[in-house]
PDB file of C-alpha atoms in Angstrom:
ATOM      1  CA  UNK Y 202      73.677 -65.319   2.164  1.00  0.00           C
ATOM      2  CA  UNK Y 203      74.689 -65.679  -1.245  1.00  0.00           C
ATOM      3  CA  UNK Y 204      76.100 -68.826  -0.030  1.00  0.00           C
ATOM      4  CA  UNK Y 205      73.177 -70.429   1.461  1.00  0.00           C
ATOM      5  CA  UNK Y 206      71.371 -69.801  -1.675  1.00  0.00           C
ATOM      6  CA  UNK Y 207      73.926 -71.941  -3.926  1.00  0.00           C
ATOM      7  CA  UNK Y 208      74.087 -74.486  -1.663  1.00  0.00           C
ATOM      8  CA  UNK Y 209      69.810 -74.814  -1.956  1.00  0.00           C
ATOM      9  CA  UNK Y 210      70.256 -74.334  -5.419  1.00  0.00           C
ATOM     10  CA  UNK Y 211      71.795 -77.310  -5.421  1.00  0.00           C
ATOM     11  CA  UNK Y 212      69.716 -79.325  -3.494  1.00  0.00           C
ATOM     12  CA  UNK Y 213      66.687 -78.543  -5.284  1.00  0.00           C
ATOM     13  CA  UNK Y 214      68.310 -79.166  -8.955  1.00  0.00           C
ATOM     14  CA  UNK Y 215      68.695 -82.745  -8.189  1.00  0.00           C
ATOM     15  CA  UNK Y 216      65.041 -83.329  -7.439  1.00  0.00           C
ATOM     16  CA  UNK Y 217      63.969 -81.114 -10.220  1.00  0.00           C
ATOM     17  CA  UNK Y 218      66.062 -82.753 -12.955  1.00  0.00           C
ATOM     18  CA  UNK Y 219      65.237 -86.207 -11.672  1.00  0.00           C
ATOM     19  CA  UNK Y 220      61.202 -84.846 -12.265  1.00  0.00           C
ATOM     20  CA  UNK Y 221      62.283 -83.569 -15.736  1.00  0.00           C
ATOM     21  CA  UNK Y 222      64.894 -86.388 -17.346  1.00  0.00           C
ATOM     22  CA  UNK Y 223      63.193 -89.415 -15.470  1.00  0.00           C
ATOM     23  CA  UNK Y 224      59.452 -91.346 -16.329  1.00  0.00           C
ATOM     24  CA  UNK Y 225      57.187 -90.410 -12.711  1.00  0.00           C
ATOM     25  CA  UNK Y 226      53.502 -91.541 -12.014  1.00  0.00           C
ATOM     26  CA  UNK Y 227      51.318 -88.848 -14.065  1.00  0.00           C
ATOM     27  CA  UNK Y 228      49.285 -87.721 -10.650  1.00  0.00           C
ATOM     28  CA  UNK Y 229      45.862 -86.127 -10.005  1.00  0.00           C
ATOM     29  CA  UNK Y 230      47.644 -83.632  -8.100  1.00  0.00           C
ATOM     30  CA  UNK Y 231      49.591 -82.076 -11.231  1.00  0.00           C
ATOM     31  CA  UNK Y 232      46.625 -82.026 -13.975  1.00  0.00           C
ATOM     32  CA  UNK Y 233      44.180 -81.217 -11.640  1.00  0.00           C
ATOM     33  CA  UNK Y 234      44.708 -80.439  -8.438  1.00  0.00           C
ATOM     34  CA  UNK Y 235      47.230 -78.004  -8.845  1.00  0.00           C
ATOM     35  CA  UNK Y 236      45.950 -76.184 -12.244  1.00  0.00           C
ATOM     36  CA  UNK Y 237      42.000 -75.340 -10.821  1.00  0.00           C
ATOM     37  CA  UNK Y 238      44.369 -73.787  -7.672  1.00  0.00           C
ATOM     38  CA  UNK Y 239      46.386 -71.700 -10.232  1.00  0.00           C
ATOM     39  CA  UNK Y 240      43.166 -70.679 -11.424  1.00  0.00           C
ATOM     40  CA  UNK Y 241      41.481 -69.494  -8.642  1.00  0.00           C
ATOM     41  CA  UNK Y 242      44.488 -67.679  -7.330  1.00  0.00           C
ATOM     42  CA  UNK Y 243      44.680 -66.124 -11.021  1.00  0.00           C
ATOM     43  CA  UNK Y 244      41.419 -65.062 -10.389  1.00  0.00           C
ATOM     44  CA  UNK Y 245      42.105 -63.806  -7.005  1.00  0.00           C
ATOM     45  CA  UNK Y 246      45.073 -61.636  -7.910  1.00  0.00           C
ATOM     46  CA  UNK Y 247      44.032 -59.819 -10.432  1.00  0.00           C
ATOM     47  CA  UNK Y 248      43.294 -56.627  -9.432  1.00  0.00           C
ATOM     48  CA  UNK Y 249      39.438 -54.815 -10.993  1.00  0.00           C
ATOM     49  CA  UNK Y 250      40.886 -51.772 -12.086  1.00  0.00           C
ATOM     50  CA  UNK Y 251      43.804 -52.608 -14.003  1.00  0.00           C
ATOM     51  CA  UNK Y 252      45.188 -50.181 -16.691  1.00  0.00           C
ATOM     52  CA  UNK Y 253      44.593 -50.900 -20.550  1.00  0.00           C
ATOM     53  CA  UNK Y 254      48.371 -51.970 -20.351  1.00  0.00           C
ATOM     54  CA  UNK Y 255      48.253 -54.415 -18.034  1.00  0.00           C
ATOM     55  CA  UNK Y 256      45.247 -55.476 -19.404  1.00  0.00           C
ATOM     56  CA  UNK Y 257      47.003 -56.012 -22.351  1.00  0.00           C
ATOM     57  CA  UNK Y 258      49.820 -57.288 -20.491  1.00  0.00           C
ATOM     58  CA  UNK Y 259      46.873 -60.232 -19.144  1.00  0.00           C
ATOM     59  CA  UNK Y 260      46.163 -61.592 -22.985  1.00  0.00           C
ATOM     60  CA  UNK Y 261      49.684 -61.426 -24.261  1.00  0.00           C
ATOM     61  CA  UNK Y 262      50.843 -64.043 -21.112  1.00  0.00           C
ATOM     62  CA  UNK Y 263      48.030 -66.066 -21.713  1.00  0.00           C
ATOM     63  CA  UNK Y 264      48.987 -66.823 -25.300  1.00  0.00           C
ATOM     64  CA  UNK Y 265      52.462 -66.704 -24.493  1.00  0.00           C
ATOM     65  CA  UNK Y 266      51.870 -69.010 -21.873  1.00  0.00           C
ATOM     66  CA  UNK Y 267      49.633 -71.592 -23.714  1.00  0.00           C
ATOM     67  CA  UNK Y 268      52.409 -71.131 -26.277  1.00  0.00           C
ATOM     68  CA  UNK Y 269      55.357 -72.240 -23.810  1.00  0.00           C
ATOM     69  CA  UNK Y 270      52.715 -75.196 -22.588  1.00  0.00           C
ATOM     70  CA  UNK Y 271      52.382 -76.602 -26.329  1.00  0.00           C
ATOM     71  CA  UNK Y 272      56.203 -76.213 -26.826  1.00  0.00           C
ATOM     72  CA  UNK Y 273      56.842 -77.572 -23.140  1.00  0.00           C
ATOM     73  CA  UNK Y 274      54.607 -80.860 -24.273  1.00  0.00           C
ATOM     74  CA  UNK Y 275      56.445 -81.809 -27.885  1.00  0.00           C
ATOM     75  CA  UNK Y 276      59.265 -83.489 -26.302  1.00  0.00           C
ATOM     76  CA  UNK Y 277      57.536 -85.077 -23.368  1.00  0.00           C
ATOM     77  CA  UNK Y 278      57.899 -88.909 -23.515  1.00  0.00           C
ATOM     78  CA  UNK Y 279      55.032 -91.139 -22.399  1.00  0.00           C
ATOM     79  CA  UNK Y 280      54.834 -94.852 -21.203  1.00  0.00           C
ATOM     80  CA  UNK Y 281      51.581 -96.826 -21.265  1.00  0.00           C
ATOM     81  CA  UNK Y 282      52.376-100.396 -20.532  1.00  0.00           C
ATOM     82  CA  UNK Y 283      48.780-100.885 -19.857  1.00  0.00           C
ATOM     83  CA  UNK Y 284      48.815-101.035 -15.897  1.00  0.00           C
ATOM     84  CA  UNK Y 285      46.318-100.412 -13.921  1.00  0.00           C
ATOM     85  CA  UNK Y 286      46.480 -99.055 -10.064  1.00  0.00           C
ATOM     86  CA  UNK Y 287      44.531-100.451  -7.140  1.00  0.00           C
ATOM     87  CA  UNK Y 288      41.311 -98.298  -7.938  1.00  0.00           C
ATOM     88  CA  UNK Y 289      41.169 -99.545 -11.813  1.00  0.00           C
ATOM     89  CA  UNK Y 290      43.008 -96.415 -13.513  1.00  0.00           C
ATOM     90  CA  UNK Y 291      45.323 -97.057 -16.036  1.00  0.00           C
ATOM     91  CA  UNK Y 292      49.627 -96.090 -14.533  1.00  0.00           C
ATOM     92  CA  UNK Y 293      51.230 -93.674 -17.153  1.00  0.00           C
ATOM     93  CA  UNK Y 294      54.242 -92.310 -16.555  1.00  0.00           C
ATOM     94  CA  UNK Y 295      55.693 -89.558 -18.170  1.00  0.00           C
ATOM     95  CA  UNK Y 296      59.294 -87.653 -18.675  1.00  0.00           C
ATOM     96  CA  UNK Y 297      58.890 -84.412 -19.674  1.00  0.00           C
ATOM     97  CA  UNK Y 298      62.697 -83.813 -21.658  1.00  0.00           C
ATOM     98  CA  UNK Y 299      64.624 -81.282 -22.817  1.00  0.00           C
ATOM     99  CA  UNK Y 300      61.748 -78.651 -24.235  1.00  0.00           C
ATOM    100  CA  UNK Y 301      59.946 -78.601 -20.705  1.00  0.00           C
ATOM    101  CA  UNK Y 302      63.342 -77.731 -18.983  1.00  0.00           C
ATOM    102  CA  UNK Y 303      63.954 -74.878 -21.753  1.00  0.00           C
ATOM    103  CA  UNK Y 304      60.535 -73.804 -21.202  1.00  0.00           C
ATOM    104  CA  UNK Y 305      61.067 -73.354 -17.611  1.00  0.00           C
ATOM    105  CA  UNK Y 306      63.300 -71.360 -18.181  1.00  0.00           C
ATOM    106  CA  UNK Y 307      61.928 -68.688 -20.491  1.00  0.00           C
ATOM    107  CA  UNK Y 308      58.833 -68.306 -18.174  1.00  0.00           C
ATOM    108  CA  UNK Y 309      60.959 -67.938 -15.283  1.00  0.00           C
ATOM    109  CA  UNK Y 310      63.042 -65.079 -17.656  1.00  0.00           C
ATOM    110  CA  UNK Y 311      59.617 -63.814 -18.692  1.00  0.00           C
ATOM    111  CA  UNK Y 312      58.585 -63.908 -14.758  1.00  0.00           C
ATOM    112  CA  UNK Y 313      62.090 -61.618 -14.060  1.00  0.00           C
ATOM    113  CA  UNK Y 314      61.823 -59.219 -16.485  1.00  0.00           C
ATOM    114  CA  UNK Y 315      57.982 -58.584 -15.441  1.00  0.00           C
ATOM    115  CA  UNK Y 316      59.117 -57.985 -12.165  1.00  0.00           C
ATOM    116  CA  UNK Y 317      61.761 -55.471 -13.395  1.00  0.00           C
ATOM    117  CA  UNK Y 318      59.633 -53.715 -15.275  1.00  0.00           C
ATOM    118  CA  UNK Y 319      57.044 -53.193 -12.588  1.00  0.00           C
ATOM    119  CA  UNK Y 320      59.810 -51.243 -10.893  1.00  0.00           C
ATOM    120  CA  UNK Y 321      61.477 -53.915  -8.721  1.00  0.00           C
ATOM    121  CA  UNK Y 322      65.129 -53.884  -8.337  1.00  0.00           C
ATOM    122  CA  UNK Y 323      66.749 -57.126  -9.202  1.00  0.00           C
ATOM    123  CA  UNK Y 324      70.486 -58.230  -8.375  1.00  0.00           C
ATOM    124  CA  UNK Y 325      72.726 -61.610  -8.523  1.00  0.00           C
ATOM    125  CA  UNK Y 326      70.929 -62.090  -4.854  1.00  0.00           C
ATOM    126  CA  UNK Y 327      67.276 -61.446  -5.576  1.00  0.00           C
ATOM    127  CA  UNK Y 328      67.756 -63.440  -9.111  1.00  0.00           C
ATOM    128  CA  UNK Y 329      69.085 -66.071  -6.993  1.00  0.00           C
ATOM    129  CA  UNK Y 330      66.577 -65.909  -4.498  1.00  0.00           C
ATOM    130  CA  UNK Y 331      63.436 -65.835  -7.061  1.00  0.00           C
ATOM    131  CA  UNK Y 332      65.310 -68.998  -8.906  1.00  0.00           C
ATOM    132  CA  UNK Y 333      65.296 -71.013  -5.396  1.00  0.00           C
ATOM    133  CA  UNK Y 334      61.520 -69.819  -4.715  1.00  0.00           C
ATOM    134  CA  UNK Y 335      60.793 -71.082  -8.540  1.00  0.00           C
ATOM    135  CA  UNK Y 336      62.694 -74.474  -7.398  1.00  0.00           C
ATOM    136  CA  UNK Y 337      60.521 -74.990  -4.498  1.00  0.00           C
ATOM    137  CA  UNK Y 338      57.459 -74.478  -6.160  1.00  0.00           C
ATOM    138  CA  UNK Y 339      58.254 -77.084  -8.633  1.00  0.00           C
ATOM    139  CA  UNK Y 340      59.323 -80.068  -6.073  1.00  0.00           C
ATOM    140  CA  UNK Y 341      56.978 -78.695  -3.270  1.00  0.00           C
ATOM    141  CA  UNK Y 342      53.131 -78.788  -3.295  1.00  0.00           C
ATOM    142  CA  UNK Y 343      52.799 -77.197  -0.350  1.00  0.00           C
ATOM    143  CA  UNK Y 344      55.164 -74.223  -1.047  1.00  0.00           C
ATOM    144  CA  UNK Y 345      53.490 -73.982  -3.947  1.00  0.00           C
ATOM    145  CA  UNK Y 346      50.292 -73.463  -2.696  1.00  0.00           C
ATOM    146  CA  UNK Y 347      51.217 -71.283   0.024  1.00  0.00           C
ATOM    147  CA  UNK Y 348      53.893 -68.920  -1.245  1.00  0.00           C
ATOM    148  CA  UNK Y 349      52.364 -65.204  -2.553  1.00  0.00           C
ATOM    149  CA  UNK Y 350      53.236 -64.591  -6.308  1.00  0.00           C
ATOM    150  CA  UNK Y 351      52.308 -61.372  -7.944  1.00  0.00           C
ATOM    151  CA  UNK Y 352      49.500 -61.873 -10.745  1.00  0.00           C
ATOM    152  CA  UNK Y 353      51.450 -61.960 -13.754  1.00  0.00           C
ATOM    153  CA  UNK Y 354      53.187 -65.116 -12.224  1.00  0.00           C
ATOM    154  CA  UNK Y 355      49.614 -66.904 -11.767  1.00  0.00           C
ATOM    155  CA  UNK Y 356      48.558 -65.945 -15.780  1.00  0.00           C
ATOM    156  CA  UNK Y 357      51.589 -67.117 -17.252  1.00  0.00           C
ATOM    157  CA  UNK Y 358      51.337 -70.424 -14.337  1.00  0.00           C
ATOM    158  CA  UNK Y 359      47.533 -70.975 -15.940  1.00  0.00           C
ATOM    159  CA  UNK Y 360      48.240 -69.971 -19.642  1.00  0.00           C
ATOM    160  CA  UNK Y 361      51.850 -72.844 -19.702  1.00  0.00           C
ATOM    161  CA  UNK Y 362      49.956 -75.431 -17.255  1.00  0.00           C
ATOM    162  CA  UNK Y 363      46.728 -75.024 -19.769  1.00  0.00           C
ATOM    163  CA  UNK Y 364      49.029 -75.563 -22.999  1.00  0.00           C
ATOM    164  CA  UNK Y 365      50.982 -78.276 -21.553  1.00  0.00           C
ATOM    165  CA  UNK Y 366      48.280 -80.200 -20.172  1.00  0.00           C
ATOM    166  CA  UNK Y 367      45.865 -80.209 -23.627  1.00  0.00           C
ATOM    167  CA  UNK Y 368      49.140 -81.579 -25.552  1.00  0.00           C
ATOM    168  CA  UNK Y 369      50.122 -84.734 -23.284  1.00  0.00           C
ATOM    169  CA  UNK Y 370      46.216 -85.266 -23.217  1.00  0.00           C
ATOM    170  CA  UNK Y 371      46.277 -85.331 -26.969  1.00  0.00           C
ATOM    171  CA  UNK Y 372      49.163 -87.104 -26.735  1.00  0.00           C
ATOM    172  CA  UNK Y 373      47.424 -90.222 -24.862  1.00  0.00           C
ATOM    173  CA  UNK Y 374      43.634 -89.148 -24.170  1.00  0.00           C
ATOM    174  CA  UNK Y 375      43.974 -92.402 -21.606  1.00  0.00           C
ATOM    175  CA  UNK Y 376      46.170 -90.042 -19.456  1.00  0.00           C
ATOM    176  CA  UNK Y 377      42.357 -88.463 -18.491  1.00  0.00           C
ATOM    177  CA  UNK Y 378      41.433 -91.667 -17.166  1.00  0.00           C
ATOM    178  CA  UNK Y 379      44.607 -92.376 -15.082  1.00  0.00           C
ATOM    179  CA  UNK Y 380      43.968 -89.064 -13.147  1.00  0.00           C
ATOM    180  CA  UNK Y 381      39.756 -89.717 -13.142  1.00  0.00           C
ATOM    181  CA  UNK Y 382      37.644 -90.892 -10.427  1.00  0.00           C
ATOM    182  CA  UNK Y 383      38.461 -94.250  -8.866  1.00  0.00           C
ATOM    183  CA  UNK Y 384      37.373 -96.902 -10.899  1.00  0.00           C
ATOM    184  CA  UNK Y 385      37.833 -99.385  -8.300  1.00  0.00           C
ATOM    185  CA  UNK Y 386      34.294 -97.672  -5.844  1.00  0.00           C
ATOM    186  CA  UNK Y 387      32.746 -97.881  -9.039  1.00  0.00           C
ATOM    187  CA  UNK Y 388      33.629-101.863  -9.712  1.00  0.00           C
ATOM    188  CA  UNK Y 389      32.436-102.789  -5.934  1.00  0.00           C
ATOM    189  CA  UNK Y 390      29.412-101.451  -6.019  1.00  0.00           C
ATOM    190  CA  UNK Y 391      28.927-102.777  -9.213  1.00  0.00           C
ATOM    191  CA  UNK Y 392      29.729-105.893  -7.900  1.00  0.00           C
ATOM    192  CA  UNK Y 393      27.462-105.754  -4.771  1.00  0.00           C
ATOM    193  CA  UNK Y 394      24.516-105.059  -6.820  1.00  0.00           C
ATOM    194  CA  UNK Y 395      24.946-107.994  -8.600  1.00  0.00           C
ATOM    195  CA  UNK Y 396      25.359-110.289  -5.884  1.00  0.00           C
ATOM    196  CA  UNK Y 397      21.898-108.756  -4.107  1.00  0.00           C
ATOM    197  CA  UNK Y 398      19.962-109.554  -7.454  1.00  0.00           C
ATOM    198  CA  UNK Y 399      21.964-112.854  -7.801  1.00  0.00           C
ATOM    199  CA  UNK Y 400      20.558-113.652  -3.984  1.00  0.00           C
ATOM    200  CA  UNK Y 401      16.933-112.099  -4.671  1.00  0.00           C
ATOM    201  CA  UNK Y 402      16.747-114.000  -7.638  1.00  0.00           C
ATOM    202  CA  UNK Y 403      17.670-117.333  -5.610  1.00  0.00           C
ATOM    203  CA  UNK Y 404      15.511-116.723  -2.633  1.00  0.00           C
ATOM    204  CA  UNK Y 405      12.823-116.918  -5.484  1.00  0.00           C
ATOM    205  CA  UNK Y 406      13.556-119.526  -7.195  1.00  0.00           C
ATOM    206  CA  UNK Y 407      13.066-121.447  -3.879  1.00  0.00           C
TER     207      UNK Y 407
END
């Protein structure tokens, strides 16, 4: 088994570091999409009678989170030739360096050591195992969205997504545009209402 989970391991690292040392298409999916799910499965998870500690527990990921985010951010690289994409919104790609990969790390280090302390015995296997799941989550929406992670795992997700995403947006606030509404809808109607009043206008002029 041990085997099988190298041999994914390596699979997934290619796609990964091509995400992390290469400029990609800043997507809806990744400042939006996927953050307000985080959320709400943050939200969900948490249970309504937790101890003072893990209460406790709750705040200290959150800033330790938004923390990682900020730090995550610094070395992300951002290109703005001034493109635009079929719907009007500006294409800005980013490549998100050394200090996101070394963040990724430390939260997924922060995410073992949770799970060890919450009484869960951990091996070279299970490490393995949680560093494939981790992998997955990254390249795949889809496992993402549909793989259970405990609650600590969804505040420390919210807290680093939050941090991260503020930064690049200070960074380039036209990065909030590029993931907006479709500018393009917005131009056509624009357009047909101008044409009607340009053909009322003529009907009375004759």
């Amino acid at each position: 088994e041990i085997m099988w989970l190298l041999i994914l391991l390596i699979l997934l690292l290619r796609p990964f570091l091509k995400g992390t040392f290469e400029y990609e298409k800043i997507t809806r999916k990744e400042m939006v999409i996927l953050p307000v799910y985080s959320l709400i499965m943050m939200l969900v998870s948490i249970e309504k009678d937790m101890s003072w500690q893990n209460i406790l527990l709750t705040f200290l990921l959150l800033f330790l989170g938004i923390f990682i985010g900020w730090l995550q951010a610094r070395g992300v690289s951002i290109k703005d030739n001034g493109e635009t994409d079929q719907y009007g919104r500006p294409v800005i790609k980013i490549k998100r360096n050394w200090p996101y990969l070394i963040g990724w790390i430390v939260i997924f280090a922060i995410n073992i050591s949770l799970q060890i302390y919450f009484g869960k015995q951990m091996n070279t296997e299970s490490i393995s195992s949680d560093l494939v799941i981790d992998l997955l989550k990254d390249v795949s929406t889809g496992f993402f969205m549909f793989w259970h992670s405990e609650w600590f795992v969804w505040v420390l997700t919210v807290a680093s997504t939050l941090g991260y995403r503020m930064s690049i947006l200070r960074k380039n606030p036209r990065i909030k545009q590029a993931v907006g509404v479709k500018e393009k809808h917005k131009q056509i109607s624009t357009r047909k209402q101008l044409k009607r009043m340009g053909k009322a206008t003529t009907e009375k002029d004759k």
